[in-house]
Amino acid sequence: MKKPLKFFLILILLVVFAVAGCFVYVKQLSMPVAKGEFQKDVRVEIPYGFSVYNVSKLLKEQNLVRSDKLFYYCARYPQIKKILYPSAESYSFNLKSGIYHIRDNMDICEIQQLLSSGQQEYIKLSVPEGYTITKIAEMLEEKGICELKDFVQVCKSPEICKKYNIPGDNCEGYLFPDTYFLTSGMTAFDIACLMIDNFFEKIKSVSGLSEKNSEDLYYIVRLASIVEREYRVEEEAPLIASVFKNRLRNNIGLYSCATIVYILTEIEGRPHPDRILISDTKIDNPYNTYKWAGLPPGAISNPGLVALNAATNTPKTDYYFFQVADADAGRHVFTKSFDEHVDNHNLVTKKVSK
């Protein structure tokens, strides 16, 4: 064999061996960190706006991939994945922010499929009936979903009121109390819209409510928000609503302790009181139903279906007064005359349990 030909063949063999060696090395880097059964399940948070490069570094730091560079190139060039993982179901990669649980026996292709799927961990948020915008905002901040000030600002913005045709200057009363499954990438506006959309969906189950125009609905929401904060026993909610409607019909002040509590806690930022003082009932504020007849200018809480139904389908009664009869059980006594009311007089407020 001639020397040039022999040299050329040797060179080809060296190249083949080099390529094969590189392929084996890269293939090894593409394998899962753990073999067989996974040893750990790592909770990984991908913030909104995180780049593929940053994700690669994060996964390497968490010891979930053998090579951050290979993860990056596989994300940028799907052809590499086709060579390394010929039997994979998909080779595309579209990174979605969120919280994921990644096992250390997943290969690069499987991790990228997970991060593209959006099948992330959801943050459970259970909003009780009667909570205000501020209290919901506190929950959201505690869960690390969004900041309190951002949620409050959104809920009091003209933009969201216009979007949902809410006559007031905020969406208090329209944030339906329910259990929500949120993600860390959601904005305050997204969350508020989710809750309001849920409100309009849920009120379809209340006879005669969803058909009302925006002004009439706003009236019901404001009334229901007070009923929500006054009742403790479900069967009493319609009776409480009947008392308020009778007083509204005759231009008598509602005298609702709940509205005073709203002024003290939400408007003035004071702690929840154990007792309403006479001086509190004289506060000059449009939400003060001891001082002004009619409904306050806005809702004082976000009511659930019980209160909304009570305010919409209210029974006819002769009651004009109610007050606490059993504070522990949350039961009230209902009376028709002021003399009866005076006999049972007791200005004790209910602590917030909702």
Short mmCIF file of C-alpha atoms in Angstrom, two decimals:
data_model
loop_
_atom_site.label_atom_id
_atom_site.label_comp_id
_atom_site.label_asym_id
_atom_site.label_seq_id
_atom_site.Cartn_x
_atom_site.Cartn_y
_atom_site.Cartn_z
CA MET A 1 0.00 0.00 0.00
CA LYS A 2 1.32 3.39 -0.93
CA LYS A 3 2.28 5.64 1.95
CA PRO A 4 -0.08 8.54 1.03
CA LEU A 5 -3.07 6.19 0.88
CA LYS A 6 -2.09 4.51 4.12
CA PHE A 7 -1.74 7.89 5.80
CA PHE A 8 -5.11 8.97 4.47
CA LEU A 9 -6.83 5.83 5.81
CA ILE A 10 -5.22 6.28 9.20
CA LEU A 11 -6.39 9.90 9.22
CA ILE A 12 -9.96 8.82 8.40
CA LEU A 13 -9.89 6.26 11.18
CA LEU A 14 -8.62 8.85 13.63
CA VAL A 15 -11.39 11.22 12.62
CA VAL A 16 -13.99 8.44 12.96
CA PHE A 17 -12.67 7.48 16.38
CA ALA A 18 -12.61 11.16 17.43
CA VAL A 19 -16.17 11.73 16.26
CA ALA A 20 -17.30 8.50 17.92
CA GLY A 21 -15.50 9.47 21.09
CA CYS A 22 -17.11 12.90 21.07
CA PHE A 23 -20.53 11.38 20.47
CA VAL A 24 -20.08 8.95 23.37
CA TYR A 25 -18.92 11.81 25.59
CA VAL A 26 -21.84 14.07 24.60
CA LYS A 27 -24.26 11.16 24.90
CA GLN A 28 -22.98 10.57 28.41
CA LEU A 29 -23.54 14.24 29.26
CA SER A 30 -27.10 13.99 27.94
CA MET A 31 -27.98 11.14 30.31
CA PRO A 32 -29.89 11.72 33.56
CA VAL A 33 -27.87 12.58 36.64
CA ALA A 34 -29.36 9.60 38.48
CA LYS A 35 -29.71 6.17 36.95
CA GLY A 36 -32.83 4.08 37.43
CA GLU A 37 -35.09 5.23 40.28
CA PHE A 38 -34.87 8.93 41.03
CA GLN A 39 -33.17 9.89 44.27
CA LYS A 40 -34.62 13.35 44.62
CA ASP A 41 -37.46 15.51 43.37
CA VAL A 42 -36.38 19.14 43.15
CA ARG A 43 -38.78 22.08 43.25
CA VAL A 44 -37.53 24.55 40.65
CA GLU A 45 -38.96 28.04 40.20
CA ILE A 46 -38.60 29.60 36.76
CA PRO A 47 -39.35 33.32 37.14
CA TYR A 48 -41.14 35.24 34.41
CA GLY A 49 -38.63 36.52 31.83
CA PHE A 50 -35.94 33.98 32.76
CA SER A 51 -33.71 33.15 29.78
CA VAL A 52 -32.78 29.65 28.57
CA TYR A 53 -29.19 30.43 29.55
CA ASN A 54 -30.25 31.23 33.13
CA VAL A 55 -32.38 28.08 33.30
CA SER A 56 -29.40 26.01 32.12
CA LYS A 57 -27.23 27.43 34.90
CA LEU A 58 -29.97 26.92 37.50
CA LEU A 59 -30.46 23.25 36.55
CA LYS A 60 -26.73 22.64 36.73
CA GLU A 61 -26.54 24.29 40.16
CA GLN A 62 -29.39 22.04 41.33
CA ASN A 63 -27.50 19.00 39.94
CA LEU A 64 -30.37 18.12 37.60
CA VAL A 65 -28.31 18.11 34.40
CA ARG A 66 -24.75 16.98 33.74
CA SER A 67 -23.95 19.90 31.44
CA ASP A 68 -25.56 23.33 31.38
CA LYS A 69 -23.95 24.01 27.98
CA LEU A 70 -25.48 20.90 26.42
CA PHE A 71 -28.89 21.79 27.86
CA TYR A 72 -28.57 25.24 26.31
CA TYR A 73 -27.52 23.96 22.87
CA CYS A 74 -30.27 21.31 22.87
CA ALA A 75 -32.76 24.09 23.56
CA ARG A 76 -31.41 26.29 20.80
CA TYR A 77 -30.78 23.60 18.21
CA PRO A 78 -33.47 20.86 18.18
CA GLN A 79 -31.38 18.91 15.63
CA ILE A 80 -28.99 17.98 18.44
CA LYS A 81 -31.86 16.45 20.40
CA LYS A 82 -32.94 14.47 17.35
CA ILE A 83 -29.52 12.84 17.28
CA LEU A 84 -29.27 12.26 21.04
CA TYR A 85 -32.89 11.24 21.60
CA PRO A 86 -34.16 9.66 18.35
CA SER A 87 -37.27 8.17 20.01
CA ALA A 88 -38.43 11.37 21.75
CA GLU A 89 -42.04 12.48 21.23
CA SER A 90 -41.16 16.12 20.63
CA TYR A 91 -38.03 18.17 19.99
CA SER A 92 -39.39 21.72 20.26
CA PHE A 93 -38.74 23.81 23.36
CA ASN A 94 -40.86 26.77 24.47
CA LEU A 95 -39.86 27.75 27.99
CA LYS A 96 -42.77 28.66 30.29
CA SER A 97 -42.29 30.31 33.67
CA GLY A 98 -43.68 28.69 36.79
CA ILE A 99 -42.84 26.22 39.53
CA TYR A 100 -41.91 22.70 38.46
CA HIS A 101 -40.92 19.48 40.18
CA ILE A 102 -37.98 17.92 38.33
CA ARG A 103 -36.68 14.44 39.10
CA ASP A 104 -32.97 13.75 38.87
CA ASN A 105 -33.57 10.69 36.67
CA MET A 106 -34.97 12.83 33.84
CA ASP A 107 -32.77 13.44 30.82
CA ILE A 108 -32.36 16.81 29.09
CA CYS A 109 -35.09 16.11 26.56
CA GLU A 110 -37.60 15.11 29.26
CA ILE A 111 -36.80 18.21 31.34
CA GLN A 112 -37.28 20.48 28.33
CA GLN A 113 -40.60 18.82 27.53
CA LEU A 114 -41.74 19.44 31.12
CA LEU A 115 -40.67 23.10 31.06
CA SER A 116 -42.54 23.54 27.78
CA SER A 117 -45.72 21.83 28.96
CA GLY A 118 -46.86 24.38 31.53
CA GLN A 119 -47.77 21.44 33.81
CA GLN A 120 -46.32 23.22 36.78
CA GLU A 121 -47.03 23.35 40.47
CA TYR A 122 -50.03 25.48 41.32
CA ILE A 123 -50.30 27.65 44.41
CA LYS A 124 -53.57 27.01 46.21
CA LEU A 125 -55.35 30.12 47.49
CA SER A 126 -58.60 29.75 49.44
CA VAL A 127 -60.37 33.09 49.78
CA PRO A 128 -63.00 33.08 52.56
CA GLU A 129 -66.38 34.81 52.21
CA GLY A 130 -66.35 38.36 53.53
CA TYR A 131 -62.69 39.12 52.87
CA THR A 132 -61.84 42.57 51.54
CA ILE A 133 -59.46 43.57 48.75
CA THR A 134 -56.79 44.30 51.35
CA LYS A 135 -57.14 40.96 53.10
CA ILE A 136 -56.99 39.07 49.80
CA ALA A 137 -53.91 41.11 48.87
CA GLU A 138 -52.27 40.12 52.16
CA MET A 139 -52.88 36.45 51.35
CA LEU A 140 -51.39 36.84 47.89
CA GLU A 141 -48.28 38.50 49.27
CA GLU A 142 -47.88 35.83 51.97
CA LYS A 143 -48.05 33.15 49.26
CA GLY A 144 -45.39 34.98 47.27
CA ILE A 145 -47.64 35.42 44.23
CA CYS A 146 -47.75 39.20 43.98
CA GLU A 147 -47.20 42.22 46.20
CA LEU A 148 -50.01 43.62 48.32
CA LYS A 149 -49.72 47.13 46.91
CA ASP A 150 -49.88 45.89 43.32
CA PHE A 151 -53.09 43.93 43.87
CA VAL A 152 -54.76 46.77 45.77
CA GLN A 153 -53.74 49.24 43.05
CA VAL A 154 -55.19 47.02 40.31
CA CYS A 155 -58.46 46.46 42.19
CA LYS A 156 -58.88 50.21 42.65
CA SER A 157 -57.96 51.15 39.08
CA PRO A 158 -60.40 52.67 36.58
CA GLU A 159 -59.12 50.14 34.04
CA ILE A 160 -60.55 47.08 35.77
CA CYS A 161 -63.82 48.82 36.65
CA LYS A 162 -64.26 49.81 33.01
CA LYS A 163 -63.39 46.31 31.80
CA TYR A 164 -66.19 44.76 33.87
CA ASN A 165 -68.61 47.71 33.79
CA ILE A 166 -68.49 48.17 37.57
CA PRO A 167 -70.16 51.47 38.51
CA GLY A 168 -67.94 52.09 41.55
CA ASP A 169 -64.32 53.19 41.78
CA ASN A 170 -63.03 49.74 42.79
CA CYS A 171 -63.94 46.07 42.35
CA GLU A 172 -64.67 45.37 46.02
CA GLY A 173 -67.55 42.89 46.12
CA TYR A 174 -66.71 41.30 42.75
CA LEU A 175 -63.72 39.20 43.86
CA PHE A 176 -65.57 35.95 44.34
CA PRO A 177 -64.55 33.99 47.46
CA ASP A 178 -63.43 30.57 46.27
CA THR A 179 -60.41 28.26 46.04
CA TYR A 180 -58.04 29.27 43.27
CA PHE A 181 -55.00 27.53 41.81
CA LEU A 182 -52.54 30.22 40.81
CA THR A 183 -49.02 30.31 39.43
CA SER A 184 -46.07 32.46 40.39
CA GLY A 185 -45.98 34.05 36.94
CA MET A 186 -49.47 35.58 37.25
CA THR A 187 -49.77 39.35 37.54
CA ALA A 188 -52.04 41.16 39.98
CA PHE A 189 -54.28 42.09 37.04
CA ASP A 190 -54.49 38.44 35.92
CA ILE A 191 -55.54 37.33 39.41
CA ALA A 192 -58.15 40.06 39.82
CA CYS A 193 -59.64 39.21 36.41
CA LEU A 194 -59.73 35.52 37.31
CA MET A 195 -61.70 36.26 40.48
CA ILE A 196 -64.10 38.68 38.79
CA ASP A 197 -64.70 36.30 35.88
CA ASN A 198 -65.49 33.65 38.49
CA PHE A 199 -67.96 36.05 40.15
CA PHE A 200 -69.92 36.55 36.94
CA GLU A 201 -69.91 32.80 36.32
CA LYS A 202 -71.04 31.87 39.84
CA ILE A 203 -73.91 34.38 40.08
CA LYS A 204 -75.61 32.53 37.23
CA SER A 205 -76.70 30.05 39.92
CA VAL A 206 -78.56 32.78 41.84
CA SER A 207 -82.08 33.17 40.49
CA GLY A 208 -82.62 36.56 38.89
CA LEU A 209 -79.16 37.96 39.61
CA SER A 210 -77.11 37.54 36.45
CA GLU A 211 -79.88 39.15 34.37
CA LYS A 212 -79.64 42.47 36.22
CA ASN A 213 -78.03 45.52 34.65
CA SER A 214 -74.78 46.86 36.07
CA GLU A 215 -76.41 49.43 38.38
CA ASP A 216 -78.91 46.98 39.87
CA LEU A 217 -76.20 44.37 40.25
CA TYR A 218 -74.01 46.91 42.03
CA TYR A 219 -76.88 47.61 44.44
CA ILE A 220 -77.21 43.90 45.24
CA VAL A 221 -73.46 43.47 45.64
CA ARG A 222 -73.26 46.33 48.13
CA LEU A 223 -76.19 44.99 50.14
CA ALA A 224 -74.86 41.42 50.04
CA SER A 225 -71.42 42.61 51.19
CA ILE A 226 -73.02 43.92 54.40
CA VAL A 227 -75.19 40.83 54.87
CA GLU A 228 -72.04 38.71 54.46
CA ARG A 229 -70.34 40.46 57.36
CA GLU A 230 -73.40 40.39 59.60
CA TYR A 231 -74.61 36.79 59.37
CA ARG A 232 -72.98 33.77 60.96
CA VAL A 233 -75.79 31.21 60.66
CA GLU A 234 -76.78 30.57 57.04
CA GLU A 235 -80.55 30.50 57.56
CA GLU A 236 -80.40 33.96 59.14
CA ALA A 237 -78.86 35.63 56.07
CA PRO A 238 -82.23 36.15 54.28
CA LEU A 239 -83.76 37.59 57.48
CA ILE A 240 -80.88 40.04 57.89
CA ALA A 241 -81.31 41.06 54.26
CA SER A 242 -85.03 41.60 54.87
CA VAL A 243 -84.27 43.92 57.79
CA PHE A 244 -81.95 46.00 55.64
CA LYS A 245 -84.40 46.16 52.73
CA ASN A 246 -87.23 47.25 55.04
CA ARG A 247 -85.06 50.03 56.42
CA LEU A 248 -83.87 51.08 52.95
CA ARG A 249 -87.45 51.17 51.73
CA ASN A 250 -88.36 53.57 54.53
CA ASN A 251 -85.17 55.65 54.35
CA ILE A 252 -84.01 54.46 57.78
CA GLY A 253 -80.29 54.08 58.46
CA LEU A 254 -79.03 50.50 58.31
CA TYR A 255 -77.12 50.87 61.58
CA SER A 256 -74.74 48.10 60.54
CA CYS A 257 -71.80 47.45 62.84
CA ALA A 258 -70.03 45.86 59.89
CA THR A 259 -69.83 49.18 58.06
CA ILE A 260 -68.26 50.81 61.12
CA VAL A 261 -65.71 48.01 61.31
CA TYR A 262 -64.95 48.57 57.61
CA ILE A 263 -64.26 52.27 58.27
CA LEU A 264 -62.05 51.51 61.26
CA THR A 265 -60.03 48.69 59.67
CA GLU A 266 -60.03 49.34 55.93
CA ILE A 267 -60.25 53.12 55.71
CA GLU A 268 -58.53 54.20 58.91
CA GLY A 269 -56.22 51.18 59.15
CA ARG A 270 -56.98 50.37 62.78
CA PRO A 271 -57.07 46.86 64.34
CA HIS A 272 -60.40 45.01 64.40
CA PRO A 273 -62.33 46.24 67.47
CA ASP A 274 -63.88 43.97 70.09
CA ARG A 275 -66.65 46.50 70.63
CA ILE A 276 -68.15 49.38 68.68
CA LEU A 277 -68.09 52.60 70.70
CA ILE A 278 -70.70 55.35 70.48
CA SER A 279 -67.95 57.66 69.22
CA ASP A 280 -67.28 55.23 66.35
CA THR A 281 -70.88 55.54 65.17
CA LYS A 282 -70.39 59.30 64.82
CA ILE A 283 -67.45 59.09 62.39
CA ASP A 284 -68.11 61.39 59.44
CA ASN A 285 -67.70 58.93 56.57
CA PRO A 286 -70.10 57.95 53.74
CA TYR A 287 -69.69 54.30 54.76
CA ASN A 288 -71.13 55.09 58.20
CA THR A 289 -74.66 53.63 58.10
CA TYR A 290 -75.36 55.01 61.58
CA LYS A 291 -74.92 58.53 60.25
CA TRP A 292 -76.30 58.21 56.70
CA ALA A 293 -79.37 56.40 55.39
CA GLY A 294 -79.11 54.16 52.33
CA LEU A 295 -76.34 51.87 51.19
CA PRO A 296 -72.69 52.93 51.45
CA PRO A 297 -71.04 54.07 48.19
CA GLY A 298 -69.23 50.75 47.75
CA ALA A 299 -69.15 47.18 48.97
CA ILE A 300 -67.52 46.45 52.33
CA SER A 301 -66.53 42.86 51.55
CA ASN A 302 -66.62 40.20 48.87
CA PRO A 303 -69.79 38.17 49.48
CA GLY A 304 -70.42 34.50 48.74
CA LEU A 305 -73.50 32.88 47.22
CA VAL A 306 -75.44 32.71 50.50
CA ALA A 307 -75.31 36.49 50.99
CA LEU A 308 -75.83 37.22 47.29
CA ASN A 309 -78.89 34.98 47.19
CA ALA A 310 -80.25 36.54 50.41
CA ALA A 311 -79.85 40.04 48.97
CA THR A 312 -81.43 39.04 45.65
CA ASN A 313 -84.28 36.77 46.73
CA THR A 314 -85.17 38.35 50.04
CA PRO A 315 -88.25 37.15 51.95
CA LYS A 316 -90.87 39.68 53.01
CA THR A 317 -90.87 40.24 56.78
CA ASP A 318 -91.93 42.89 59.29
CA TYR A 319 -88.50 42.97 60.92
CA TYR A 320 -86.68 46.27 61.28
CA PHE A 321 -84.11 45.32 63.89
CA PHE A 322 -81.71 42.50 64.75
CA GLN A 323 -78.88 42.04 67.18
CA VAL A 324 -76.69 39.34 68.64
CA ALA A 325 -78.49 36.93 70.95
CA ASP A 326 -75.78 34.28 71.19
CA ALA A 327 -72.31 35.55 70.32
CA ASP A 328 -70.70 32.10 70.43
CA ALA A 329 -73.26 30.51 68.11
CA GLY A 330 -73.55 33.66 66.00
CA ARG A 331 -77.32 33.78 66.33
CA HIS A 332 -79.44 36.93 66.29
CA VAL A 333 -82.82 38.00 67.60
CA PHE A 334 -85.10 39.76 65.11
CA THR A 335 -87.67 42.35 66.21
CA LYS A 336 -90.33 44.51 64.61
CA SER A 337 -90.37 47.54 66.91
CA PHE A 338 -87.79 49.81 68.45
CA ASP A 339 -89.08 49.04 71.96
CA GLU A 340 -88.42 45.34 71.43
CA HIS A 341 -85.00 46.19 70.10
CA VAL A 342 -84.13 48.33 73.13
CA ASP A 343 -85.08 45.47 75.43
CA ASN A 344 -82.42 43.33 73.76
CA HIS A 345 -79.90 46.09 73.08
CA ASN A 346 -76.26 45.01 72.90
CA LEU A 347 -73.74 46.75 70.66
CA VAL A 348 -71.23 43.90 70.48
CA THR A 349 -69.39 43.31 67.20
CA LYS A 350 -68.48 39.93 65.82
CA LYS A 351 -64.75 39.30 65.47
CA VAL A 352 -63.58 38.59 61.94
CA SER A 353 -63.72 34.85 61.48
CA LYS A 354 -64.16 34.98 57.70
#
